[in-house]
Coordinates of N, CA and C in Angstrom, one line a residue:
Chain M
D13 N 27.3 -16.9 18.8 CA 26.0 -16.4 18.5 C 26.2 -15.2 17.5
G14 N 25.6 -15.4 16.3 CA 25.9 -14.4 15.3 C 25.0 -13.2 15.5
G15 N 25.5 -12.0 15.0 CA 24.7 -10.8 15.2 C 25.5 -9.5 14.9
I16 N 24.8 -8.4 15.2 CA 25.5 -7.1 15.0 C 25.6 -6.4 16.3
T17 N 26.8 -6.0 16.6 CA 27.0 -5.3 17.9 C 27.3 -3.9 17.7
Q18 N 26.6 -3.0 18.4 CA 26.8 -1.6 18.4 C 27.3 -1.2 19.7
S19 N 28.3 -0.3 19.7 CA 28.7 0.3 21.0 C 29.2 1.8 20.8
P20 N 29.0 2.6 21.9 CA 28.4 2.3 23.1 C 26.8 2.4 23.0
K21 N 26.1 2.0 24.0 CA 24.7 2.1 24.0 C 24.2 3.5 24.1
Y22 N 24.9 4.3 24.9 CA 24.6 5.7 25.1 C 25.9 6.5 24.9
L23 N 25.8 7.7 24.3 CA 27.0 8.5 24.0 C 26.7 9.9 24.1
F24 N 27.6 10.7 24.7 CA 27.3 12.1 24.9 C 28.4 12.9 24.2
R25 N 28.0 13.9 23.4 CA 29.0 14.7 22.7 C 29.0 16.1 23.2
K26 N 30.2 16.6 23.3 CA 30.4 18.0 23.7 C 30.5 18.9 22.4
E27 N 30.2 20.2 22.6 CA 30.3 21.1 21.5 C 31.7 21.0 20.8
G28 N 31.7 20.9 19.4 CA 32.9 20.9 18.7 C 33.7 19.6 18.7
Q29 N 33.1 18.6 19.2 CA 33.8 17.3 19.4 C 33.3 16.3 18.3
N30 N 34.2 15.5 17.8 CA 33.9 14.4 16.9 C 33.7 13.1 17.8
V31 N 32.7 12.3 17.5 CA 32.5 11.0 18.2 C 32.4 9.9 17.2
T32 N 32.8 8.7 17.6 CA 32.7 7.6 16.7 C 31.9 6.5 17.3
L33 N 30.9 6.0 16.5 CA 30.0 4.9 16.9 C 30.5 3.6 16.3
S34 N 30.6 2.6 17.1 CA 31.1 1.3 16.6 C 30.0 0.4 16.1
C35 N 30.3 -0.4 15.0 CA 29.4 -1.4 14.5 C 30.2 -2.6 14.0
E36 N 30.0 -3.7 14.6 CA 30.7 -4.9 14.2 C 29.7 -6.0 14.0
Q37 N 29.9 -6.8 12.9 CA 29.0 -7.9 12.6 C 29.8 -9.2 12.3
N38 N 29.3 -10.3 12.8 CA 29.9 -11.6 12.5 C 29.0 -12.5 11.7
L39 N 28.2 -11.9 10.9 CA 27.2 -12.6 10.0 C 27.8 -12.9 8.7
N40 N 29.0 -12.5 8.4 CA 29.7 -12.6 7.1 C 28.9 -11.9 6.0
H41 N 28.2 -10.8 6.4 CA 27.5 -10.0 5.4 C 28.4 -9.0 4.7
D42 N 28.2 -8.9 3.4 CA 29.0 -7.9 2.6 C 28.6 -6.5 2.8
A43 N 27.3 -6.3 2.9 CA 26.8 -4.9 2.9 C 26.5 -4.4 4.4
M44 N 26.8 -3.2 4.7 CA 26.5 -2.6 6.0 C 26.0 -1.2 5.8
Y45 N 25.2 -0.8 6.7 CA 24.4 0.5 6.6 C 24.4 1.2 7.9
W46 N 24.3 2.6 7.9 CA 24.0 3.4 9.0 C 22.7 4.2 8.8
Y47 N 21.8 4.2 9.8 CA 20.6 4.9 9.8 C 20.5 5.8 11.0
R48 N 19.8 6.9 10.8 CA 19.5 7.8 11.9 C 18.0 7.8 12.1
Q49 N 17.6 7.7 13.4 CA 16.1 7.7 13.7 C 15.9 8.8 14.7
D50 N 15.0 9.7 14.3 CA 14.5 10.8 15.2 C 13.2 10.4 15.7
P51 N 12.8 11.0 16.9 CA 11.5 10.6 17.5 C 10.4 10.7 16.6
G52 N 9.5 9.7 16.5 CA 8.3 9.7 15.7 C 8.6 9.7 14.2
Q53 N 9.8 9.4 13.8 CA 10.1 9.4 12.4 C 10.7 8.1 12.0
G54 N 10.8 7.9 10.6 CA 11.3 6.7 10.1 C 12.8 6.7 10.1
L55 N 13.4 5.7 9.5 CA 14.8 5.5 9.4 C 15.3 6.2 8.2
R56 N 16.4 7.0 8.4 CA 17.0 7.7 7.2 C 18.4 7.3 7.1
L57 N 18.7 7.0 5.8 CA 20.0 6.4 5.5 C 21.1 7.4 5.5
I58 N 22.2 7.1 6.3 CA 23.4 8.1 6.3 C 24.4 7.7 5.3
Y59 N 24.9 6.4 5.5 CA 25.9 5.9 4.6 C 25.7 4.4 4.4
Y60 N 26.2 3.8 3.3 CA 26.1 2.4 3.2 C 27.4 1.9 2.4
S61 N 27.7 0.6 2.6 CA 28.9 0.0 2.0 C 28.6 -1.4 1.6
Q62 N 29.0 -1.7 0.4 CA 28.7 -3.0 -0.2 C 30.0 -3.9 -0.2
I63 N 31.1 -3.2 0.0 CA 32.4 -4.0 -0.1 C 33.4 -3.2 0.7
V64 N 34.4 -3.9 1.1 CA 35.5 -3.3 1.9 C 36.2 -2.2 1.1
N65 N 36.5 -1.1 1.7 CA 37.2 0.1 1.2 C 36.3 0.8 0.2
D66 N 35.0 0.6 0.2 CA 34.1 1.4 -0.6 C 32.8 1.7 0.1
F67 N 32.3 2.9 0.0 CA 31.0 3.2 0.6 C 30.4 4.4 -0.2
Q68 N 29.0 4.5 0.0 CA 28.3 5.5 -0.7 C 27.5 6.4 0.3
K69 N 27.3 7.6 -0.1 CA 26.4 8.5 0.7 C 25.0 8.1 0.6
G70 N 24.3 8.2 1.8 CA 22.8 8.0 1.7 C 22.2 9.4 1.6
D71 N 21.0 9.5 2.2 CA 20.2 10.7 2.0 C 20.6 11.9 2.9
I72 N 21.3 11.5 4.0 CA 21.6 12.6 5.0 C 23.1 12.5 5.5
A73 N 24.0 12.4 4.5 CA 25.4 12.1 4.8 C 26.2 13.4 5.4
E74 N 25.7 14.5 5.2 CA 26.4 15.7 5.6 C 26.7 15.7 7.2
G75 N 27.9 15.9 7.5 CA 28.3 16.0 9.0 C 28.7 14.6 9.5
Y76 N 28.7 13.6 8.7 CA 29.1 12.2 9.1 C 30.2 11.7 8.2
S77 N 31.0 10.8 8.7 CA 31.9 10.1 7.9 C 32.0 8.6 8.3
V78 N 32.4 7.8 7.4 CA 32.5 6.3 7.7 C 33.8 5.8 7.1
S79 N 34.2 4.6 7.5 CA 35.2 3.8 6.9 C 34.8 2.4 6.9
R80 N 35.4 1.6 5.9 CA 35.2 0.2 5.9 C 36.5 -0.5 5.5
E81 N 37.3 -0.6 6.5 CA 38.6 -1.3 6.4 C 38.6 -2.8 6.5
K82 N 37.6 -3.3 7.2 CA 37.4 -4.7 7.4 C 35.9 -5.0 7.1
K83 N 35.7 -6.2 6.6 CA 34.3 -6.7 6.3 C 33.4 -6.6 7.5
E84 N 34.0 -6.9 8.7 CA 33.1 -7.0 9.9 C 32.8 -5.7 10.5
S85 N 33.5 -4.6 10.1 CA 33.4 -3.4 10.9 C 33.0 -2.2 10.0
F86 N 32.2 -1.3 10.5 CA 31.7 -0.1 9.7 C 31.5 1.0 10.7
P87 N 32.5 1.6 11.2 CA 32.3 2.7 12.2 C 31.8 4.0 11.6
L88 N 31.0 4.7 12.3 CA 30.4 6.0 11.9 C 31.0 7.1 12.8
T89 N 31.5 8.2 12.2 CA 32.0 9.3 13.0 C 31.0 10.5 12.8
V90 N 30.5 11.0 13.9 CA 29.6 12.1 13.9 C 30.6 13.3 14.1
T91 N 30.7 14.2 13.1 CA 31.7 15.3 13.2 C 31.0 16.5 13.8
S92 N 31.9 17.5 14.1 CA 31.4 18.7 14.7 C 30.5 19.5 13.7
A93 N 30.6 19.1 12.4 CA 29.8 19.8 11.4 C 28.4 19.4 11.4
Q94 N 28.1 18.3 12.1 CA 26.7 17.9 12.3 C 26.1 18.6 13.5
K95 N 25.3 19.6 13.2 CA 24.8 20.6 14.2 C 23.7 20.1 15.1
N96 N 23.0 19.0 14.6 CA 21.9 18.5 15.4 C 22.1 16.9 15.4
P97 N 23.1 16.5 16.2 CA 23.4 15.0 16.2 C 22.5 14.2 17.1
T98 N 21.7 14.8 18.0 CA 20.9 14.0 18.9 C 19.9 13.2 18.2
A99 N 20.1 11.8 18.3 CA 19.2 10.9 17.6 C 19.6 9.5 18.1
F100 N 18.8 8.5 17.6 CA 19.1 7.1 17.8 C 19.7 6.6 16.5
Y101 N 21.0 6.0 16.6 CA 21.7 5.6 15.4 C 21.6 4.0 15.3
L102 N 21.2 3.6 14.2 CA 21.1 2.1 14.0 C 22.0 1.7 12.9
C103 N 22.8 0.6 13.1 CA 23.6 0.0 12.1 C 22.9 -1.3 11.6
A104 N 23.0 -1.6 10.4 CA 22.4 -2.8 9.8 C 23.4 -3.5 8.8
S105 N 23.1 -4.8 8.5 CA 23.9 -5.5 7.5 C 23.0 -6.4 6.7
S106 N 23.5 -6.8 5.6 CA 22.7 -7.7 4.8 C 23.7 -8.4 3.8
I107 N 23.2 -9.6 3.2 CA 24.0 -10.2 2.2 C 23.7 -9.4 0.9
L108 N 24.5 -9.6 -0.1 CA 24.2 -9.0 -1.4 C 23.6 -10.1 -2.3
S109 N 22.5 -9.7 -3.0 CA 21.8 -10.6 -3.8 C 21.1 -9.9 -4.9
E110 N 21.3 -10.2 -6.1 CA 20.5 -9.7 -7.3 C 19.9 -10.8 -8.0
P111 N 18.7 -10.7 -8.6 CA 17.9 -9.4 -8.5 C 17.0 -9.4 -7.3
K112 N 17.1 -10.4 -6.4 CA 16.2 -10.4 -5.3 C 16.8 -9.6 -4.1
G113 N 15.9 -8.9 -3.4 CA 16.4 -8.2 -2.2 C 16.5 -9.1 -1.1
Q114 N 17.3 -8.7 -0.1 CA 17.5 -9.4 1.1 C 17.2 -8.6 2.3
P115 N 16.8 -9.2 3.4 CA 16.5 -8.4 4.6 C 17.7 -7.8 5.2
Q116 N 17.6 -6.7 5.9 CA 18.6 -6.1 6.7 C 18.4 -6.5 8.1
H117 N 19.5 -6.8 8.8 CA 19.5 -7.1 10.2 C 20.1 -6.0 11.0
F118 N 19.5 -5.6 12.1 CA 19.9 -4.4 12.8 C 20.6 -4.7 14.1
G119 N 21.4 -3.8 14.5 CA 22.0 -3.8 15.8 C 21.0 -3.1 16.8
D120 N 21.4 -3.1 18.1 CA 20.6 -2.5 19.2 C 20.6 -1.0 19.2
G121 N 21.5 -0.4 18.5 CA 21.4 1.1 18.4 C 22.3 1.8 19.4
T122 N 22.7 3.0 19.1 CA 23.4 3.9 20.0 C 22.6 5.2 20.1
R123 N 22.3 5.6 21.3 CA 21.6 6.9 21.5 C 22.6 8.0 21.8
L124 N 22.7 9.0 20.9 CA 23.6 10.1 21.0 C 22.9 11.3 21.5
S125 N 23.5 12.0 22.4 CA 22.9 13.2 23.0 C 24.0 14.3 23.1
I126 N 23.6 15.5 23.0 CA 24.6 16.7 23.2 C 24.6 17.1 24.6
L127 N 25.9 17.3 25.1 CA 26.0 17.8 26.5 C 25.8 19.3 26.6
Chain T
G244 N 14.5 8.9 -7.3 CA 14.6 7.8 -6.3 C 13.3 7.4 -5.8
E245 N 13.4 6.3 -5.0 CA 12.2 5.7 -4.4 C 11.6 6.6 -3.3
N246 N 10.3 6.6 -3.2 CA 9.6 7.3 -2.1 C 8.5 6.4 -1.5
V247 N 8.5 6.3 -0.2 CA 7.5 5.4 0.4 C 6.7 6.2 1.4
E248 N 5.4 6.0 1.2 CA 4.4 6.7 2.1 C 3.7 5.6 2.9
Q249 N 3.4 5.8 4.2 CA 2.8 4.9 5.1 C 1.7 5.5 5.9
H250 N 0.6 4.7 6.0 CA -0.6 5.2 6.7 C -1.3 4.0 7.4
P251 N -1.9 4.3 8.5 CA -2.0 5.5 9.3 C -0.7 5.7 10.1
S252 N -0.5 6.9 10.7 CA 0.6 7.1 11.6 C 0.4 6.5 13.0
T253 N -0.9 6.4 13.3 CA -1.3 5.8 14.6 C -2.5 4.9 14.4
L254 N -2.5 3.8 15.1 CA -3.7 2.9 14.9 C -4.0 2.2 16.3
S255 N -5.2 2.4 16.7 CA -5.6 1.8 18.0 C -6.7 0.8 17.8
V256 N -6.5 -0.4 18.3 CA -7.5 -1.5 18.1 C -7.7 -2.2 19.4
Q257 N -8.8 -2.9 19.5 CA -9.1 -3.8 20.7 C -8.4 -5.1 20.5
E258 N -8.0 -5.7 21.5 CA -7.5 -7.1 21.4 C -8.4 -8.0 20.7
G259 N -7.9 -8.8 19.8 CA -8.7 -9.7 19.0 C -9.2 -9.1 17.6
D260 N -9.1 -7.8 17.5 CA -9.4 -7.2 16.2 C -8.3 -7.4 15.2
S261 N -8.6 -7.0 14.0 CA -7.6 -7.0 12.9 C -7.0 -5.6 12.8
A262 N -5.8 -5.6 12.3 CA -5.1 -4.3 12.0 C -4.5 -4.3 10.6
V263 N -4.7 -3.2 9.9 CA -4.2 -3.1 8.5 C -3.3 -1.8 8.4
I264 N -2.1 -2.0 7.9 CA -1.3 -0.8 7.7 C -0.9 -0.8 6.2
K265 N -1.0 0.4 5.6 CA -0.8 0.5 4.1 C 0.4 1.3 3.7
C266 N 1.1 0.9 2.7 CA 2.2 1.7 2.2 C 2.1 1.8 0.7
T267 N 2.5 2.9 0.1 CA 2.6 3.1 -1.3 C 4.1 3.4 -1.7
Y268 N 4.5 3.0 -2.8 CA 5.8 3.3 -3.3 C 5.8 4.0 -4.7
S269 N 6.8 4.6 -5.1 CA 6.8 5.4 -6.3 C 7.5 4.8 -7.5
D270 N 8.5 3.9 -7.2 CA 9.3 3.4 -8.3 C 8.8 2.0 -8.7
S271 N 8.3 1.9 -9.9 CA 7.8 0.6 -10.3 C 8.9 -0.5 -10.5
A272 N 10.2 -0.1 -10.4 CA 11.3 -1.1 -10.5 C 11.6 -1.7 -9.1
S273 N 11.0 -1.2 -8.1 CA 11.2 -1.8 -6.7 C 10.7 -3.2 -6.7
N274 N 11.5 -4.1 -6.1 CA 11.2 -5.5 -6.1 C 11.2 -6.3 -4.8
Y275 N 11.4 -5.5 -3.7 CA 11.5 -6.2 -2.4 C 10.9 -5.3 -1.3
F276 N 10.0 -5.9 -0.5 CA 9.2 -5.1 0.4 C 9.2 -5.7 1.8
P277 N 10.1 -5.3 2.7 CA 10.0 -5.9 4.1 C 9.2 -5.1 5.0
W278 N 8.7 -5.7 6.1 CA 8.1 -5.0 7.2 C 8.9 -5.3 8.5
Y279 N 9.1 -4.2 9.3 CA 9.8 -4.4 10.5 C 8.9 -3.9 11.7
K280 N 9.1 -4.6 12.8 CA 8.5 -4.2 14.0 C 9.5 -3.7 15.0
Q281 N 9.3 -2.5 15.6 CA 10.2 -1.9 16.5 C 9.5 -1.6 17.9
E282 N 9.9 -2.3 18.9 CA 9.4 -1.9 20.2 C 10.3 -0.8 20.8
L283 N 9.7 -0.1 21.8 CA 10.3 1.1 22.3 C 11.8 0.9 22.7
G284 N 12.7 1.7 22.1 CA 14.1 1.7 22.5 C 14.9 0.5 22.0
K285 N 14.2 -0.3 21.1 CA 14.9 -1.5 20.6 C 15.1 -1.5 19.1
R286 N 15.8 -2.5 18.7 CA 16.1 -2.6 17.2 C 14.9 -3.0 16.4
P287 N 14.8 -2.5 15.2 CA 13.8 -3.0 14.3 C 14.0 -4.5 14.0
Q288 N 12.9 -5.3 14.0 CA 13.1 -6.7 13.7 C 12.2 -7.0 12.5
L289 N 12.7 -7.8 11.5 CA 12.0 -8.2 10.4 C 10.8 -9.1 10.8
I290 N 9.6 -8.8 10.4 CA 8.5 -9.7 10.7 C 8.0 -10.5 9.5
I291 N 8.1 -9.9 8.3 CA 7.6 -10.5 7.1 C 8.2 -9.7 5.9
D292 N 8.4 -10.4 4.8 CA 8.8 -9.6 3.6 C 8.1 -10.3 2.4
I293 N 8.1 -9.5 1.3 CA 7.5 -10.1 0.0 C 8.3 -9.5 -1.1
R294 N 8.4 -10.4 -2.2 CA 9.1 -10.0 -3.4 C 8.1 -9.7 -4.5
S295 N 8.6 -9.0 -5.5 CA 7.6 -8.5 -6.5 C 7.0 -9.6 -7.4
N296 N 7.5 -10.8 -7.3 CA 6.9 -11.9 -8.1 C 5.8 -12.6 -7.3
V297 N 5.4 -12.1 -6.2 CA 4.4 -12.8 -5.3 C 3.4 -11.8 -4.9
G298 N 2.1 -12.1 -4.9 CA 1.0 -11.2 -4.6 C 0.7 -11.2 -3.1
E299 N 0.9 -12.3 -2.4 CA 0.5 -12.4 -1.0 C 1.4 -13.4 -0.3
K300 N 1.7 -13.1 1.0 CA 2.5 -14.0 1.8 C 1.9 -14.0 3.2
K301 N 1.9 -15.2 3.8 CA 1.3 -15.3 5.1 C 2.2 -16.0 6.1
D302 N 2.2 -15.6 7.4 CA 3.0 -16.3 8.4 C 2.1 -16.2 9.7
Q303 N 1.4 -17.2 10.0 CA 0.5 -17.3 11.2 C -0.5 -16.1 11.2
R304 N -0.4 -15.2 12.1 CA -1.4 -14.1 12.2 C -1.0 -12.9 11.3
I305 N 0.1 -13.0 10.6 CA 0.6 -11.8 9.8 C 0.6 -12.2 8.4
A306 N 0.1 -11.2 7.6 CA 0.1 -11.4 6.1 C 0.5 -10.1 5.5
V307 N 1.1 -10.2 4.3 CA 1.4 -9.0 3.5 C 0.9 -9.2 2.1
T308 N 0.2 -8.2 1.5 CA -0.3 -8.3 0.1 C 0.4 -7.2 -0.7
L309 N 0.6 -7.5 -1.9 CA 1.3 -6.5 -2.8 C 0.5 -6.4 -4.1
N310 N 0.3 -5.1 -4.5 CA -0.4 -4.8 -5.7 C 0.6 -4.0 -6.5
K311 N 1.2 -4.6 -7.5 CA 2.3 -4.0 -8.3 C 1.7 -2.9 -9.2
T312 N 0.5 -3.2 -9.7 CA -0.1 -2.2 -10.6 C -0.4 -0.9 -9.9
A313 N -0.9 -1.0 -8.7 CA -1.2 0.2 -8.0 C 0.0 0.7 -7.2
K314 N 1.0 -0.1 -7.1 CA 2.2 0.3 -6.3 C 1.9 0.5 -4.9
H315 N 1.2 -0.5 -4.3 CA 1.0 -0.4 -2.8 C 1.0 -1.8 -2.2
F316 N 1.4 -1.9 -1.0 CA 1.5 -3.1 -0.2 C 1.0 -2.9 1.2
S317 N 0.4 -3.9 1.8 CA -0.2 -3.8 3.1 C 0.2 -4.9 4.0
L318 N 0.2 -4.6 5.3 CA 0.4 -5.5 6.4 C -0.9 -5.8 7.1
H319 N -1.2 -7.0 7.3 CA -2.5 -7.4 7.9 C -2.1 -8.2 9.2
I320 N -2.6 -7.8 10.3 CA -2.4 -8.6 11.6 C -3.8 -9.0 12.1
T321 N -4.0 -10.3 12.2 CA -5.3 -10.8 12.7 C -5.2 -11.2 14.2
E322 N -6.3 -11.2 14.8 CA -6.4 -11.6 16.3 C -5.3 -10.9 17.1
T323 N -5.3 -9.6 17.0 CA -4.2 -8.8 17.6 C -4.2 -9.1 19.1
Q324 N -2.9 -9.0 19.7 CA -2.7 -9.2 21.1 C -1.9 -8.0 21.6
P325 N -2.0 -7.7 22.9 CA -1.2 -6.5 23.5 C 0.2 -6.5 23.1
E326 N 0.9 -7.7 23.0 CA 2.3 -7.7 22.6 C 2.5 -7.3 21.2
D327 N 1.5 -7.2 20.4 CA 1.7 -6.6 19.0 C 1.9 -5.1 19.0
S328 N 1.7 -4.5 20.2 CA 1.8 -3.0 20.3 C 3.3 -2.7 20.0
A329 N 3.5 -1.8 19.1 CA 4.9 -1.4 18.6 C 4.7 -0.4 17.5
V330 N 5.9 0.0 17.0 CA 5.9 0.8 15.7 C 6.3 -0.2 14.6
Y331 N 5.5 -0.1 13.5 CA 5.7 -0.9 12.3 C 6.2 -0.1 11.2
F332 N 7.3 -0.5 10.5 CA 7.8 0.2 9.4 C 7.7 -0.7 8.1
C333 N 7.3 -0.1 7.0 CA 7.4 -0.7 5.7 C 8.6 -0.2 5.0
A334 N 9.1 -0.9 4.0 CA 10.3 -0.4 3.2 C 10.2 -1.0 1.8
A335 N 10.9 -0.3 0.9 CA 11.0 -0.8 -0.5 C 12.4 -0.7 -0.9
R336 N 12.8 -1.7 -1.7 CA 14.1 -1.7 -2.3 C 14.0 -1.6 -3.8
E337 N 14.8 -0.6 -4.3 CA 14.9 -0.5 -5.8 C 15.7 -1.6 -6.4
R338 N 15.2 -2.1 -7.5 CA 16.0 -3.1 -8.2 C 17.3 -2.6 -8.6
G339 N 18.4 -3.4 -8.3 CA 19.7 -2.9 -8.7 C 20.4 -2.2 -7.6
F340 N 19.7 -1.8 -6.5 CA 20.3 -1.1 -5.4 C 20.1 -1.9 -4.1
Q341 N 21.1 -1.8 -3.2 CA 21.0 -2.6 -1.9 C 20.2 -1.8 -0.9
K342 N 20.1 -0.5 -1.0 CA 19.5 0.3 0.1 C 18.0 0.2 0.1
L343 N 17.4 0.3 1.3 CA 16.0 0.3 1.5 C 15.5 1.7 1.8
V344 N 14.3 2.0 1.3 CA 13.7 3.3 1.7 C 12.5 3.0 2.6
F345 N 12.5 3.6 3.8 CA 11.6 3.3 4.8 C 10.4 4.2 4.8
G346 N 9.2 3.7 5.2 CA 8.1 4.6 5.5 C 8.3 5.3 6.9
T347 N 7.4 6.1 7.2 CA 7.6 6.9 8.5 C 7.1 6.2 9.7
G348 N 6.5 5.0 9.5 CA 6.1 4.2 10.7 C 4.7 4.4 11.1
T349 N 4.1 3.3 11.7 CA 2.8 3.3 12.2 C 2.8 2.8 13.7
R350 N 2.4 3.6 14.6 CA 2.3 3.2 16.0 C 1.0 2.4 16.2
L351 N 1.2 1.1 16.5 CA 0.0 0.3 16.8 C -0.2 0.1 18.3
L352 N -1.4 0.4 18.8 CA -1.7 0.2 20.2 C -2.8 -0.8 20.3
V353 N -2.6 -2.0 20.9 CA -3.6 -3.0 21.1 C -4.1 -3.0 22.6
S354 N -5.3 -2.6 22.8 CA -5.8 -2.5 24.1 C -6.5 -3.8 24.6
P355 N -6.2 -4.2 25.8 CA -6.8 -5.5 26.3 C -8.3 -5.4 26.5

């Protein structure tokens, strides 16, 4: 069954701690994305990657880091520099296609809270 | 860069009525416009999308229209049902870029 798997579903972070959110896809998609969603707001792009070992900052990259060592995996680390990390984090993936756009498929999300 | 505005932020309708959600975008080079439905605590799911070479697309009770000249696109839901209640997001993709820019969402409430 193809799809995007995010883990954990819920995560708690202590002061000064880095935490890593997992995102794995078996859709053979080249592009992967991380979004942050705050209550009552839209999705804001943190980072995205179009190819292994390459990624670009989105609109709110400060306090976050990513890696793309494998096509299937795009983990997001929320560092201690992110002072307001409480949010719902969504991972997505898509195929690459020009000039036509392609839909992004989302995982079930990780809800991160501060202890 | 692209900027997407979405209205209204909240929409309440009676079951069986139609609902219309509107979005405007700023970059005339944008060429792909998806709509997502998100139920509480769940993932956004694609419900319909349209590309810039098409003016209208329909899928059963859902339709999307695109006006490239005015740079706006709309979601139309006919014969609404309580299970249509959710938050709906529009998005726009700039030509040449893979990333989507999302609107702030519309909370649709369909009352029985």
